[in-house]
Structure formats: structure tokens, C-alpha cells
Tab-separated table of N, CA and C in Angstrom:
chain	number	residue	atom	x	y	z
A	121	MET	N	0.848	-1.168	0.000
A	121	MET	CA	0.000	0.000	0.000
A	121	MET	C	0.893	1.231	0.000
A	122	SER	N	0.473	2.241	-0.704
A	122	SER	CA	1.317	3.416	-0.888
A	122	SER	C	1.175	4.465	0.216
A	123	HIS	N	0.269	4.294	1.132
A	123	HIS	CA	0.112	5.277	2.209
A	123	HIS	C	1.398	5.339	3.032
A	124	LYS	N	1.818	6.540	3.380
A	124	LYS	CA	3.100	6.711	4.080
A	124	LYS	C	3.142	6.043	5.451
A	125	LEU	N	1.992	5.763	6.050
A	125	LEU	CA	1.962	5.110	7.363
A	125	LEU	C	1.731	3.603	7.278
A	126	ALA	N	1.710	3.051	6.069
A	126	ALA	CA	1.396	1.625	5.901
A	126	ALA	C	2.596	0.708	6.108
A	127	TRP	N	3.783	1.251	6.201
A	127	TRP	CA	4.988	0.407	6.230
A	127	TRP	C	4.987	-0.659	7.321
A	128	PRO	N	4.427	-0.450	8.516
A	128	PRO	CA	4.481	-1.540	9.508
A	128	PRO	C	3.637	-2.755	9.116
A	129	PHE	N	2.752	-2.580	8.145
A	129	PHE	CA	1.796	-3.626	7.789
A	129	PHE	C	2.152	-4.325	6.480
A	130	ASN	N	3.275	-3.925	5.891
A	130	ASN	CA	3.662	-4.456	4.583
A	130	ASN	C	4.159	-5.894	4.619
A	131	THR	N	4.708	-6.329	5.725
A	131	THR	CA	5.263	-7.687	5.832
A	131	THR	C	4.738	-8.359	7.099
A	132	PRO	N	4.862	-9.686	7.173
A	132	PRO	CA	4.396	-10.384	8.384
A	132	PRO	C	5.107	-9.879	9.640
A	133	VAL	N	4.398	-9.916	10.751
A	133	VAL	CA	4.982	-9.532	12.037
A	133	VAL	C	6.083	-10.530	12.391
A	134	ASP	N	7.204	-10.020	12.841
A	134	ASP	CA	8.328	-10.860	13.269
A	134	ASP	C	7.998	-11.433	14.646
A	135	THR	N	7.605	-12.690	14.672
A	135	THR	CA	7.184	-13.311	15.938
A	135	THR	C	8.365	-13.612	16.862
A	136	ARG	N	9.589	-13.520	16.342
A	136	ARG	CA	10.755	-13.632	17.237
A	136	ARG	C	10.921	-12.339	18.024
A	137	ALA	N	10.648	-11.234	17.369
A	137	ALA	CA	10.739	-9.937	18.043
A	137	ALA	C	9.541	-9.699	18.962
A	138	TYR	N	8.400	-10.294	18.591
A	138	TYR	CA	7.160	-10.139	19.366
A	138	TYR	C	6.600	-11.527	19.663
A	139	PRO	N	7.200	-12.248	20.599
A	139	PRO	CA	6.824	-13.646	20.845
A	139	PRO	C	5.384	-13.845	21.319
A	140	ASP	N	4.761	-12.838	21.887
A	140	ASP	CA	3.371	-12.967	22.344
A	140	ASP	C	2.356	-12.719	21.234
A	141	TYR	N	2.824	-12.325	20.062
A	141	TYR	CA	1.911	-11.940	18.983
A	141	TYR	C	0.897	-13.037	18.663
A	142	LEU	N	1.366	-14.253	18.519
A	142	LEU	CA	0.465	-15.346	18.138
A	142	LEU	C	-0.427	-15.805	19.289
A	143	LYS	N	-0.154	-15.342	20.489
A	143	LYS	CA	-1.058	-15.604	21.616
A	143	LYS	C	-2.236	-14.637	21.594
A	144	VAL	N	-2.028	-13.487	20.982
A	144	VAL	CA	-3.052	-12.446	20.920
A	144	VAL	C	-3.800	-12.486	19.588
A	145	VAL	N	-3.065	-12.676	18.507
A	145	VAL	CA	-3.633	-12.628	17.154
A	145	VAL	C	-3.811	-14.045	16.630
A	146	VAL	N	-5.055	-14.399	16.350
A	146	VAL	CA	-5.384	-15.762	15.915
A	146	VAL	C	-5.063	-15.981	14.439
A	147	ARG	N	-5.358	-14.983	13.600
A	147	ARG	CA	-5.157	-15.105	12.151
A	147	ARG	C	-4.269	-13.966	11.651
A	148	PRO	N	-2.962	-14.135	11.695
A	148	PRO	CA	-2.080	-13.065	11.213
A	148	PRO	C	-2.320	-12.774	9.727
A	149	MET	N	-2.163	-11.513	9.362
A	149	MET	CA	-2.302	-11.112	7.963
A	149	MET	C	-1.484	-9.844	7.771
A	150	ASP	N	-0.943	-9.684	6.574
A	150	ASP	CA	-0.167	-8.497	6.224
A	150	ASP	C	-0.394	-8.189	4.752
A	151	LEU	N	0.019	-7.020	4.329
A	151	LEU	CA	-0.250	-6.584	2.961
A	151	LEU	C	0.529	-7.380	1.918
A	152	LEU	N	1.740	-7.822	2.243
A	152	LEU	CA	2.513	-8.642	1.305
A	152	LEU	C	1.824	-9.985	1.066
A	153	THR	N	1.284	-10.571	2.111
A	153	THR	CA	0.563	-11.840	1.963
A	153	THR	C	-0.665	-11.650	1.080
A	154	ILE	N	-1.382	-10.559	1.273
A	154	ILE	CA	-2.548	-10.269	0.430
A	154	ILE	C	-2.107	-10.122	-1.024
A	155	LYS	N	-1.038	-9.363	-1.247
A	155	LYS	CA	-0.527	-9.176	-2.612
A	155	LYS	C	-0.138	-10.517	-3.229
A	156	SER	N	0.533	-11.361	-2.465
A	156	SER	CA	0.944	-12.680	-2.965
A	156	SER	C	-0.265	-13.540	-3.308
A	157	LYS	N	-1.274	-13.489	-2.459
A	157	LYS	CA	-2.494	-14.261	-2.721
A	157	LYS	C	-3.190	-13.767	-3.987
A	158	LEU	N	-3.188	-12.466	-4.203
A	158	LEU	CA	-3.788	-11.904	-5.416
A	158	LEU	C	-3.001	-12.314	-6.659
A	159	GLU	N	-1.681	-12.237	-6.572
A	159	GLU	CA	-0.835	-12.546	-7.727
A	159	GLU	C	-0.827	-14.022	-8.077
A	160	SER	N	-0.995	-14.884	-7.081
A	160	SER	CA	-0.980	-16.322	-7.358
A	160	SER	C	-2.279	-16.781	-8.004
A	161	GLY	N	-3.333	-16.014	-7.845
A	161	GLY	CA	-4.622	-16.346	-8.449
A	161	GLY	C	-5.323	-17.470	-7.722
A	162	GLY	N	-6.631	-17.421	-7.731
A	162	GLY	CA	-7.427	-18.486	-7.138
A	162	GLY	C	-7.538	-18.449	-5.625
A	163	GLN	N	-6.808	-17.563	-4.973
A	163	GLN	CA	-6.859	-17.476	-3.512
A	163	GLN	C	-8.110	-16.738	-3.043
A	164	TYR	N	-8.533	-15.768	-3.828
A	164	TYR	CA	-9.723	-14.984	-3.500
A	164	TYR	C	-10.777	-15.226	-4.574
A	165	ARG	N	-11.986	-15.500	-4.138
A	165	ARG	CA	-13.080	-15.709	-5.087
A	165	ARG	C	-13.868	-14.435	-5.339
A	166	ASP	N	-13.699	-13.465	-4.463
A	166	ASP	CA	-14.555	-12.288	-4.491
A	166	ASP	C	-13.770	-11.105	-3.910
A	167	PRO	N	-13.967	-9.903	-4.429
A	167	PRO	CA	-13.279	-8.739	-3.864
A	167	PRO	C	-13.563	-8.531	-2.374
A	168	LYS	N	-14.707	-8.981	-1.919
A	168	LYS	CA	-15.034	-8.852	-0.495
A	168	LYS	C	-14.067	-9.660	0.371
A	169	GLU	N	-13.554	-10.760	-0.157
A	169	GLU	CA	-12.577	-11.563	0.584
A	169	GLU	C	-11.253	-10.810	0.721
A	170	VAL	N	-10.879	-10.097	-0.326
A	170	VAL	CA	-9.663	-9.280	-0.265
A	170	VAL	C	-9.853	-8.192	0.792
A	171	TRP	N	-10.997	-7.533	0.744
A	171	TRP	CA	-11.278	-6.464	1.694
A	171	TRP	C	-11.297	-7.002	3.128
A	172	ALA	N	-11.827	-8.188	3.322
A	172	ALA	CA	-11.839	-8.789	4.666
A	172	ALA	C	-10.412	-8.994	5.174
A	173	ASP	N	-9.509	-9.428	4.300
A	173	ASP	CA	-8.109	-9.598	4.711
A	173	ASP	C	-7.445	-8.253	5.002
A	174	VAL	N	-7.765	-7.237	4.207
A	174	VAL	CA	-7.222	-5.898	4.466
A	174	VAL	C	-7.674	-5.419	5.844
A	175	GLN	N	-8.943	-5.582	6.133
A	175	GLN	CA	-9.459	-5.184	7.444
A	175	GLN	C	-8.791	-5.987	8.560
A	176	LEU	N	-8.530	-7.261	8.293
A	176	LEU	CA	-7.886	-8.121	9.282
A	176	LEU	C	-6.486	-7.615	9.641
A	177	VAL	N	-5.747	-7.147	8.647
A	177	VAL	CA	-4.407	-6.598	8.900
A	177	VAL	C	-4.481	-5.538	9.999
A	178	PHE	N	-5.428	-4.629	9.841
A	178	PHE	CA	-5.489	-3.484	10.747
A	178	PHE	C	-6.190	-3.810	12.060
A	179	SER	N	-7.147	-4.697	12.031
A	179	SER	CA	-7.770	-5.095	13.303
A	179	SER	C	-6.771	-5.878	14.151
A	180	ASN	N	-5.941	-6.702	13.520
A	180	ASN	CA	-4.883	-7.401	14.259
A	180	ASN	C	-3.923	-6.405	14.908
A	181	ALA	N	-3.516	-5.407	14.139
A	181	ALA	CA	-2.579	-4.406	14.661
A	181	ALA	C	-3.187	-3.660	15.841
A	182	LYS	N	-4.460	-3.333	15.731
A	182	LYS	CA	-5.119	-2.608	16.820
A	182	LYS	C	-5.359	-3.512	18.025
A	183	GLN	N	-5.550	-4.788	17.772
A	183	GLN	CA	-5.741	-5.732	18.872
A	183	GLN	C	-4.438	-5.932	19.654
A	184	PHE	N	-3.328	-6.025	18.940
A	184	PHE	CA	-2.044	-6.309	19.583
A	184	PHE	C	-1.422	-5.069	20.230
A	185	ASN	N	-1.593	-3.931	19.607
A	185	ASN	CA	-0.969	-2.693	20.090
A	185	ASN	C	-1.983	-1.854	20.863
A	186	PRO	N	-1.611	-1.369	22.028
A	186	PRO	CA	-2.572	-0.644	22.866
A	186	PRO	C	-3.061	0.658	22.223
A	187	PRO	N	-4.305	1.038	22.521
A	187	PRO	CA	-4.824	2.314	22.013
A	187	PRO	C	-3.877	3.457	22.366
A	188	GLY	N	-3.694	4.336	21.408
A	188	GLY	CA	-2.803	5.471	21.616
A	188	GLY	C	-1.368	5.216	21.202
A	189	SER	N	-0.991	3.941	21.061
A	189	SER	CA	0.368	3.636	20.607
A	189	SER	C	0.507	4.018	19.134
A	190	ASP	N	1.741	4.245	18.709
A	190	ASP	CA	1.973	4.657	17.322
A	190	ASP	C	1.363	3.681	16.328
A	191	VAL	N	1.607	2.393	16.515
A	191	VAL	CA	1.122	1.402	15.543
A	191	VAL	C	-0.405	1.331	15.554
A	192	HIS	N	-1.017	1.436	16.705
A	192	HIS	CA	-2.483	1.425	16.787
A	192	HIS	C	-3.062	2.615	16.008
A	193	VAL	N	-2.496	3.789	16.230
A	193	VAL	CA	-2.961	4.997	15.539
A	193	VAL	C	-2.706	4.882	14.037
A	194	MET	N	-1.544	4.373	13.663
A	194	MET	CA	-1.228	4.188	12.245
A	194	MET	C	-2.208	3.217	11.601
A	195	ALA	N	-2.522	2.130	12.295
A	195	ALA	CA	-3.465	1.140	11.766
A	195	ALA	C	-4.822	1.777	11.513
A	196	GLN	N	-5.311	2.567	12.451
A	196	GLN	CA	-6.613	3.208	12.267
A	196	GLN	C	-6.576	4.219	11.130
A	197	THR	N	-5.492	4.975	11.039
A	197	THR	CA	-5.353	5.977	9.982
A	197	THR	C	-5.345	5.320	8.606
A	198	VAL	N	-4.565	4.268	8.454
A	198	VAL	CA	-4.470	3.596	7.154
A	198	VAL	C	-5.777	2.864	6.842
A	199	LEU	N	-6.415	2.287	7.846
A	199	LEU	CA	-7.711	1.638	7.619
A	199	LEU	C	-8.744	2.658	7.156
A	200	ASP	N	-8.776	3.820	7.769
A	200	ASP	CA	-9.705	4.874	7.335
A	200	ASP	C	-9.440	5.261	5.883
A	201	TYR	N	-8.170	5.403	5.533
A	201	TYR	CA	-7.775	5.738	4.162
A	201	TYR	C	-8.221	4.638	3.193
A	202	ALA	N	-7.938	3.393	3.548
A	202	ALA	CA	-8.300	2.261	2.685
A	202	ALA	C	-9.818	2.133	2.566
A	203	SER	N	-10.529	2.382	3.643
A	203	SER	CA	-11.995	2.301	3.621
A	203	SER	C	-12.576	3.321	2.655
A	204	GLU	N	-12.028	4.518	2.685
A	204	GLU	CA	-12.493	5.562	1.773
A	204	GLU	C	-12.251	5.154	0.318
A	205	LYS	N	-11.064	4.625	0.044
A	205	LYS	CA	-10.746	4.169	-1.316
A	205	LYS	C	-11.670	3.029	-1.744
A	206	TYR	N	-11.912	2.089	-0.835
A	206	TYR	CA	-12.760	0.936	-1.133
A	206	TYR	C	-14.193	1.388	-1.421
A	207	GLU	N	-14.711	2.295	-0.606
A	207	GLU	CA	-16.076	2.791	-0.817
A	207	GLU	C	-16.198	3.513	-2.152
A	208	LYS	N	-15.188	4.295	-2.522
A	208	LYS	CA	-15.205	4.976	-3.822
A	208	LYS	C	-15.175	3.968	-4.959
A	209	MET	N	-14.366	2.914	-4.807
A	209	MET	CA	-14.283	1.882	-5.836
A	209	MET	C	-15.634	1.188	-5.999
A	210	LEU	N	-16.279	0.860	-4.873
A	210	LEU	CA	-17.588	0.211	-4.939
A	210	LEU	C	-18.618	1.119	-5.593
A	211	ALA	N	-18.611	2.386	-5.229
A	211	ALA	CA	-19.553	3.335	-5.821
A	211	ALA	C	-19.345	3.417	-7.327
A	212	GLN	N	-18.097	3.404	-7.768
A	212	GLN	CA	-17.811	3.448	-9.201
A	212	GLN	C	-18.291	2.180	-9.895
A	213	LYS	N	-18.092	1.022	-9.250
A	213	LYS	CA	-18.559	-0.248	-9.828
A	213	LYS	C	-20.076	-0.237	-9.982
A	214	VAL	N	-20.785	0.264	-8.978
A	214	VAL	CA	-22.250	0.340	-9.039
A	214	VAL	C	-22.671	1.278	-10.162
A	215	ALA	N	-22.029	2.437	-10.249
A	215	ALA	CA	-22.355	3.397	-11.303
A	215	ALA	C	-22.088	2.797	-12.683
A	216	ASP	N	-20.974	2.096	-12.831
A	216	ASP	CA	-20.655	1.450	-14.109
A	216	ASP	C	-21.689	0.392	-14.464
A	217	ALA	N	-22.109	-0.388	-13.485
A	217	ALA	CA	-23.111	-1.434	-13.724
A	217	ALA	C	-24.445	-0.818	-14.123
A	218	GLU	N	-24.818	0.284	-13.475
A	218	GLU	CA	-26.074	0.956	-13.820
A	218	GLU	C	-26.015	1.525	-15.229
A	219	THR	N	-24.885	2.109	-15.593
A	219	THR	CA	-24.709	2.645	-16.941
A	219	THR	C	-24.803	1.527	-17.974
A	220	GLN	N	-24.154	0.412	-17.697
A	220	GLN	CA	-24.198	-0.727	-18.619
A	220	GLN	C	-25.615	-1.275	-18.736
A	221	ALA	N	-26.337	-1.341	-17.637
A	221	ALA	CA	-27.715	-1.840	-17.656
A	221	ALA	C	-28.601	-0.931	-18.496
A	222	GLN	N	-28.390	0.371	-18.400
A	222	GLN	CA	-29.176	1.313	-19.203
A	222	GLN	C	-28.855	1.158	-20.683
A	223	ARG	N	-27.614	0.906	-21.005
A	223	ARG	CA	-27.223	0.707	-22.405
A	223	ARG	C	-27.825	-0.569	-22.973
A	224	ASP	N	-27.936	-1.586	-22.119
A	224	ASP	CA	-28.446	-2.881	-22.560
A	224	ASP	C	-29.951	-2.873	-22.784
A	225	GLU	N	-30.634	-1.863	-22.259
A	225	GLU	CA	-32.104	-1.812	-22.397
A	225	GLU	C	-32.537	-1.429	-23.775
């Protein structure tokens, strides 16, 4: 992700540096893993599954890092940014589908 605050979420959490991470986070996820799953094909059946993994990245970060900590704040900031982009993309898809439906009539 190109957001300047996304860098902590680009790769898997180093569980050697944070040994309690897997005790707190049940399903680890990071942006590189999402990208790899997208590039390999067949991992996601629906864009909603991709979005669920994106949300998981940031909910994990907020779960592990206490409120007010840098990473918690960064996670919320980047999630808000990504949510706005996702909503705009969905709105455009709906508008495109409506335009196509009108043309098909």
C-alpha cells in the first residue's frame, strides 16, 4: 500500500521480536501476503474476501498494540484511508453497472 503510514503492515509480524503476537492474534495477515495471494490467483473468489483480509491486517494491529500507541494509531489511519478508497471503488462499480444496464435496455 502506498500510504506513508502503511509500512508496519507491509510484511508479516516478526514473531521472534514479538513472541506474544500469536497468543493475541489468531489469524495473522499483512499486505505482502494479500498481494501474494492476489498474484498467485485463485486465492480470492470475491473482492469482499480481499477487503476482509485488508481489514484483518489493521484489526490485528489494533488488537495487539494498545490504544494510543503509534502502531495502533497508524493502523486506524491507514484503515480509514483504505476504507475511503474501497467505498469509492464500490460506488464506481455500481455506477458502471447501472450505466451498462441502461445501455443494454
